[in-house]
Coordinates of C-alpha atoms in Angstrom, one line a residue:
M1 CA 80.6 54.6 94.1
R2 CA 80.9 58.7 94.3
E3 CA 79.6 61.1 97.1
I4 CA 77.1 63.8 95.5
K5 CA 74.5 65.9 97.3
T6 CA 71.4 64.3 99.6
E7 CA 69.0 67.2 97.8
E8 CA 70.5 65.9 94.4
A9 CA 70.5 61.9 94.7
V10 CA 66.9 61.2 93.5
G11 CA 67.0 58.0 91.2
H12 CA 70.5 57.3 92.7
I13 CA 71.6 54.4 94.3
L14 CA 72.8 53.6 97.8
C15 CA 76.3 52.1 98.4
H16 CA 75.8 51.7 102.3
D17 CA 73.2 51.8 104.5
I18 CA 71.7 54.5 106.2
T19 CA 71.3 54.2 109.9
Q20 CA 68.6 56.2 112.4
I21 CA 69.1 56.4 116.1
I22 CA 66.3 57.7 118.0
K23 CA 67.0 58.4 122.1
D24 CA 65.1 55.6 123.3
E25 CA 63.0 54.7 121.0
K26 CA 65.0 53.1 118.0
K27 CA 68.2 52.2 116.5
G28 CA 67.8 50.7 113.2
V29 CA 67.6 51.1 109.0
L30 CA 66.4 53.9 107.5
F31 CA 67.4 53.1 104.1
K32 CA 69.0 49.8 102.8
K33 CA 72.3 49.4 101.1
G34 CA 70.7 49.3 97.0
H35 CA 68.2 51.7 97.5
V36 CA 66.9 53.8 94.9
V37 CA 66.4 57.4 96.8
R38 CA 63.1 58.9 96.0
E39 CA 62.3 62.3 96.6
E40 CA 60.3 61.9 99.6
D41 CA 62.9 60.6 101.1
I42 CA 65.1 63.5 101.1
P43 CA 63.4 65.5 104.1
A44 CA 64.5 61.5 106.2
L45 CA 67.7 61.6 104.9
L46 CA 69.1 65.4 106.0
S47 CA 66.9 64.6 109.7
V48 CA 69.8 62.3 110.5
G49 CA 72.6 64.3 109.6
K50 CA 73.0 62.7 105.9
E51 CA 74.1 66.1 103.6
H52 CA 76.6 64.0 100.8
L53 CA 75.3 60.4 99.9
F54 CA 77.6 57.2 98.7
V55 CA 76.1 56.1 95.9
W56 CA 76.1 53.9 92.6
E57 CA 77.2 55.6 89.7
K58 CA 75.8 53.8 86.7
Q59 CA 78.8 52.5 84.2
E60 CA 78.9 51.0 81.1
G61 CA 79.6 47.0 81.3
I62 CA 79.6 47.1 84.9
L63 CA 77.0 45.5 87.2
H64 CA 75.3 46.7 91.0
E65 CA 75.1 43.6 93.2
N66 CA 71.4 43.5 93.2
E67 CA 71.2 43.8 89.1
A68 CA 74.5 40.6 89.6
A69 CA 72.3 38.9 92.5
E70 CA 69.2 38.2 89.7
I71 CA 71.2 36.9 87.1
L72 CA 72.6 34.1 89.8
Y73 CA 69.1 33.7 90.6
R74 CA 67.9 33.0 86.9
I75 CA 70.8 30.3 86.4
S76 CA 70.1 28.2 89.7
A77 CA 66.5 28.4 90.3
G78 CA 63.8 26.2 88.8
E79 CA 60.1 24.3 88.9
F80 CA 58.8 24.5 92.2
M81 CA 60.6 27.1 94.0
H82 CA 60.8 31.3 93.7
G83 CA 63.3 33.6 95.5
T84 CA 62.8 35.8 97.8
D85 CA 63.0 40.1 97.2
I86 CA 66.9 41.3 96.9
K87 CA 67.9 41.9 101.0
E88 CA 71.3 43.2 100.8
G89 CA 72.1 42.6 97.9
K90 CA 71.6 38.5 98.1
I91 CA 68.4 36.5 97.2
E92 CA 67.7 33.3 98.8
L93 CA 65.6 30.3 96.8
V94 CA 62.1 28.7 98.7
A95 CA 61.0 25.7 97.9
D96 CA 57.1 25.7 96.9
C97 CA 56.4 22.3 97.5
D98 CA 57.3 19.0 99.1
G99 CA 60.1 17.3 97.4
V100 CA 63.6 15.7 97.0
L101 CA 66.6 18.7 96.3
K102 CA 68.4 18.2 93.2
I103 CA 71.6 20.1 92.2
R104 CA 73.4 19.7 89.2
R105 CA 76.8 20.0 91.5
D106 CA 79.2 20.3 88.5
A107 CA 77.7 23.7 87.7
L108 CA 77.0 24.7 91.3
L109 CA 81.4 24.2 91.2
R110 CA 82.1 25.8 88.5
V111 CA 80.1 29.1 89.2
N112 CA 81.6 29.2 92.7
S113 CA 84.9 29.0 90.9
L114 CA 84.9 32.0 89.0
G115 CA 85.6 34.3 92.1
E116 CA 83.2 37.7 93.4
M117 CA 80.4 35.3 93.5
M118 CA 78.5 32.7 95.4
I119 CA 75.9 30.4 95.7
A120 CA 75.2 28.5 99.2
S121 CA 73.7 25.6 99.3
R122 CA 71.8 22.5 101.0
H123 CA 72.4 19.3 100.7
G124 CA 71.2 17.9 97.5
D125 CA 69.7 14.2 97.4
F126 CA 67.5 15.2 100.7
P127 CA 64.5 15.9 100.7
V128 CA 62.6 19.8 101.9
K129 CA 59.4 20.2 101.9
A130 CA 57.4 24.0 101.0
G131 CA 58.8 27.3 102.2
D132 CA 62.1 25.7 102.9
K133 CA 65.1 27.8 102.1
I134 CA 67.6 25.9 99.3
A135 CA 69.6 28.6 98.5
G136 CA 71.4 32.0 98.8
T137 CA 73.1 33.8 96.1
R138 CA 74.7 37.1 96.1
I139 CA 78.4 38.6 94.5
I140 CA 80.8 39.8 96.9
P141 CA 81.9 43.2 96.1
L142 CA 79.7 45.9 95.4
V143 CA 79.5 45.7 92.1
I144 CA 81.3 43.6 88.8
E145 CA 81.6 43.3 85.8
K146 CA 78.6 42.1 83.1
E147 CA 81.7 39.9 81.7
K148 CA 82.1 37.9 84.5
M149 CA 78.4 37.3 85.0
D150 CA 78.3 36.4 80.9
R151 CA 80.8 33.7 82.3
A152 CA 78.7 33.3 84.9
C153 CA 75.3 31.9 82.6
E154 CA 78.1 29.9 80.6
A155 CA 79.3 28.2 83.6
A156 CA 75.7 27.3 84.4
G157 CA 74.6 25.9 81.4
R158 CA 71.3 26.0 80.4
E159 CA 69.4 23.6 82.7
P160 CA 68.9 25.6 86.6
I161 CA 71.5 24.6 89.2
F162 CA 68.4 23.9 91.4
S163 CA 65.9 21.2 90.9
I164 CA 62.5 20.3 93.3
L165 CA 61.4 16.8 92.3
P166 CA 57.9 16.6 93.8
Y167 CA 56.3 13.1 95.8
H168 CA 54.4 10.9 93.7
K169 CA 51.4 8.6 95.4
K170 CA 52.4 5.5 95.3
K171 CA 50.7 2.2 96.4
V172 CA 53.1 0.0 98.3
G173 CA 53.0 -3.8 98.7
I174 CA 55.2 -5.2 101.8
I175 CA 56.3 -8.7 102.6
T176 CA 57.3 -10.1 106.0
T177 CA 59.9 -12.6 105.6
G178 CA 60.6 -14.9 108.0
S179 CA 58.8 -18.1 109.1
E180 CA 59.3 -17.2 113.1
V181 CA 56.9 -14.6 111.8
Q182 CA 54.7 -17.0 109.9
K183 CA 54.8 -19.3 112.8
G184 CA 53.7 -17.2 115.4
L185 CA 56.5 -17.4 117.3
I186 CA 58.1 -14.2 117.6
R187 CA 55.6 -10.3 117.2
D188 CA 55.8 -8.5 113.9
T189 CA 57.6 -5.4 114.8
F190 CA 58.6 -4.4 111.2
T191 CA 55.5 -3.7 109.9
P192 CA 54.7 -0.4 112.4
V193 CA 57.9 1.2 111.5
L194 CA 57.7 0.5 107.4
R195 CA 54.2 1.7 108.2
E196 CA 54.9 5.5 110.2
K197 CA 58.0 6.0 108.3
L198 CA 56.0 5.2 105.0
G199 CA 53.0 7.3 106.2
E200 CA 55.6 10.5 106.0
Y201 CA 54.7 10.4 102.3
P202 CA 52.0 10.4 100.0
T203 CA 51.4 6.2 100.2
E204 CA 49.3 3.8 100.3
V205 CA 49.7 -0.1 101.8
I206 CA 48.2 -2.1 99.4
G207 CA 48.8 -5.3 101.3
Q208 CA 51.4 -7.8 103.7
T209 CA 52.0 -10.8 102.7
I210 CA 53.8 -13.5 105.3
P211 CA 55.6 -16.1 102.7
G212 CA 57.9 -16.8 106.0
D213 CA 61.9 -18.7 104.5
E214 CA 60.1 -20.1 101.7
R215 CA 62.1 -18.5 98.9
K216 CA 59.6 -19.8 95.5
Q217 CA 56.5 -18.6 97.5
I218 CA 58.4 -14.8 98.6
T219 CA 59.0 -14.5 95.0
A220 CA 55.8 -15.1 93.5
D221 CA 54.7 -12.7 96.2
I222 CA 56.8 -10.2 94.8
L223 CA 55.3 -10.9 91.6
Q224 CA 51.4 -10.7 92.6
F225 CA 51.9 -7.1 94.4
I226 CA 53.3 -5.7 91.1
E227 CA 50.6 -7.2 89.2
D228 CA 48.0 -6.2 92.1
G229 CA 49.0 -1.8 90.5
A230 CA 51.7 -1.9 93.3
D231 CA 54.2 1.1 92.4
M232 CA 57.1 -0.4 94.8
V233 CA 57.3 -3.5 97.3
I234 CA 59.1 -3.7 100.1
L235 CA 60.6 -7.0 101.9
S236 CA 61.4 -6.8 105.4
G237 CA 63.7 -9.4 107.2
G238 CA 65.9 -12.4 105.6
M239 CA 69.1 -9.4 104.2
S240 CA 71.9 -11.3 105.6
V241 CA 74.4 -13.6 104.3
D242 CA 73.2 -16.6 106.0
P243 CA 71.7 -20.1 104.6
D244 CA 68.7 -19.5 105.5
D245 CA 67.7 -15.6 104.9
R246 CA 66.0 -16.4 101.5
T247 CA 65.6 -13.1 100.5
P248 CA 67.9 -11.5 97.7
G249 CA 67.8 -14.8 96.2
A250 CA 63.9 -14.1 96.0
I251 CA 64.3 -10.6 95.1
K252 CA 67.0 -11.8 92.3
D253 CA 64.3 -14.7 91.2
S254 CA 61.7 -12.0 90.3
G255 CA 63.4 -10.7 87.6
V256 CA 64.7 -7.2 88.2
R257 CA 67.6 -5.0 87.8
I258 CA 69.4 -5.4 90.5
V259 CA 71.6 -2.2 91.7
T260 CA 72.4 -3.3 94.6
Y261 CA 73.2 -5.5 97.8
G262 CA 75.2 -3.8 99.9
A263 CA 75.9 -0.7 100.8
P264 CA 78.7 1.9 102.8
V265 CA 75.9 2.2 105.6
L266 CA 75.8 2.1 109.4
P267 CA 73.3 1.3 110.2
G268 CA 71.6 -0.3 106.8
A269 CA 74.7 -2.4 105.3
M270 CA 72.7 -5.6 104.3
L271 CA 70.2 -2.8 101.6
L272 CA 69.0 -4.5 98.3
V273 CA 68.1 -2.1 96.1
S274 CA 66.4 -3.3 92.6
Y275 CA 63.8 -2.0 89.9
Y276 CA 61.1 -4.4 88.1
E277 CA 59.9 -2.9 84.6
K278 CA 56.4 -2.9 83.9
D279 CA 54.9 -1.6 81.0
G280 CA 58.2 0.8 80.3
K281 CA 57.5 1.6 84.2
Q282 CA 60.7 1.4 87.0
I283 CA 58.9 -0.5 90.3
P284 CA 61.1 0.3 93.1
V285 CA 61.7 -3.8 94.6
V286 CA 63.6 -2.9 97.8
G287 CA 64.9 -5.3 100.7
L288 CA 65.4 -4.0 103.4
P289 CA 68.0 -5.1 106.4
G290 CA 66.8 -6.1 110.4
C291 CA 68.2 -2.7 111.5
V292 CA 65.3 -0.3 110.2
M293 CA 63.3 -2.7 112.7
Y294 CA 64.8 -1.0 116.0
A295 CA 67.3 1.7 115.0
K296 CA 65.8 5.5 114.5
R297 CA 67.9 6.4 111.6
T298 CA 69.0 3.9 108.9
V299 CA 69.6 3.6 104.6
F300 CA 66.1 3.6 104.3
D301 CA 65.7 7.1 105.6
L302 CA 68.3 7.9 102.9
I303 CA 67.1 6.1 100.2
L304 CA 62.8 6.5 100.6
P305 CA 62.4 10.1 99.8
R306 CA 64.1 9.6 96.7
L307 CA 62.2 6.6 95.6
M308 CA 59.3 8.3 96.1
A309 CA 59.9 11.5 93.8
D310 CA 60.5 9.0 91.2
D311 CA 64.7 9.6 91.5
E312 CA 66.4 6.6 90.6
I313 CA 69.2 5.3 92.5
L314 CA 72.4 4.2 91.0
A315 CA 75.2 2.1 92.4
E316 CA 77.4 4.9 92.3
E317 CA 75.2 7.3 94.4
I318 CA 74.6 4.0 97.1
S319 CA 78.8 4.3 96.9
A320 CA 78.7 7.7 97.8
Y321 CA 76.9 7.1 101.1
G322 CA 80.4 6.4 102.2
E323 CA 81.9 9.7 103.6
G324 CA 79.0 10.5 105.8
G325 CA 77.5 7.1 105.9
L326 CA 77.8 6.3 110.0
C327 CA 75.0 7.4 112.1
L328 CA 76.3 8.7 115.5
N329 CA 73.0 7.8 116.7
C330 CA 72.9 11.2 119.2
G331 CA 70.9 11.1 122.2
K332 CA 69.3 14.1 120.3
C333 CA 68.4 13.5 116.4
T334 CA 68.4 15.8 114.2
F335 CA 67.9 14.4 111.0
P336 CA 68.0 15.5 107.9
N337 CA 69.9 18.3 109.5
C338 CA 73.1 16.7 110.1
G339 CA 75.9 15.3 108.5
F340 CA 74.2 11.4 108.2
G341 CA 74.3 10.1 104.6
K342 CA 76.0 13.1 102.8

């Protein structure tokens, strides 16, 4: 940067904020760092005692922080998001729709490891709503070599670092297992919880069956829901290792591909995630442990958004829930703005 007379600053970029103070009325920024000085700005600058300004002098191969922020935004932003106006050399990414945020974590790490630049984001694989802030980008110094920004583009790769998978409307079949429910010995308190959680997403419950503990009947109900057009089948109860809990075996008998039976998450260790393939489509068939019925947040809250966004769940991703998989049952729940599942 260099110092020039204010009257000669038209067309130059300010290197620092210009503050205006009016006694008993105002103290604030008159012009922000990065502002391009216009002819009509000169009287205002002189009125606050700025007879000289520090401006950025364009040099070949050197980029201003605003130009660099634009580059970081371009390598970051995918579909269904937009960038804010540049403020203090920073651009933020904002979601345009409800969905699941996906992050190419390896690319994010590569860019942030280059130094003199940063991209900070919220956690991936979690739900976002339209209008939510996703990430912020900027360089650390005021200016940076173009060659370094070229390296950032190379490190990021061809695909955007961030993307949003929108939710899809799904028809859901619910199978409530347990002879005690079938015989009316206890009230079904599981299904109301499921309906409430499903109601947060674009779903239609197309039916519910109560097959008791008959393994063959549970399997038949799974296949019937799929035949009836269900996009997802959820089974509640009978997920433990007790001999009379037959839900896992019934799910397996339906011909699904089991991703996992068990998850390093509390509450929710006895989760079963599987997919039934029909006409090239993967239909989730999920067995939920009893904790979903009474615990405020469980493993179901971690996987349901991803199921709704057709984000295939892998076994290694379930295993990775171990760190952060312990819900602390806080007196005031702030999920998903907490460490659970992260």
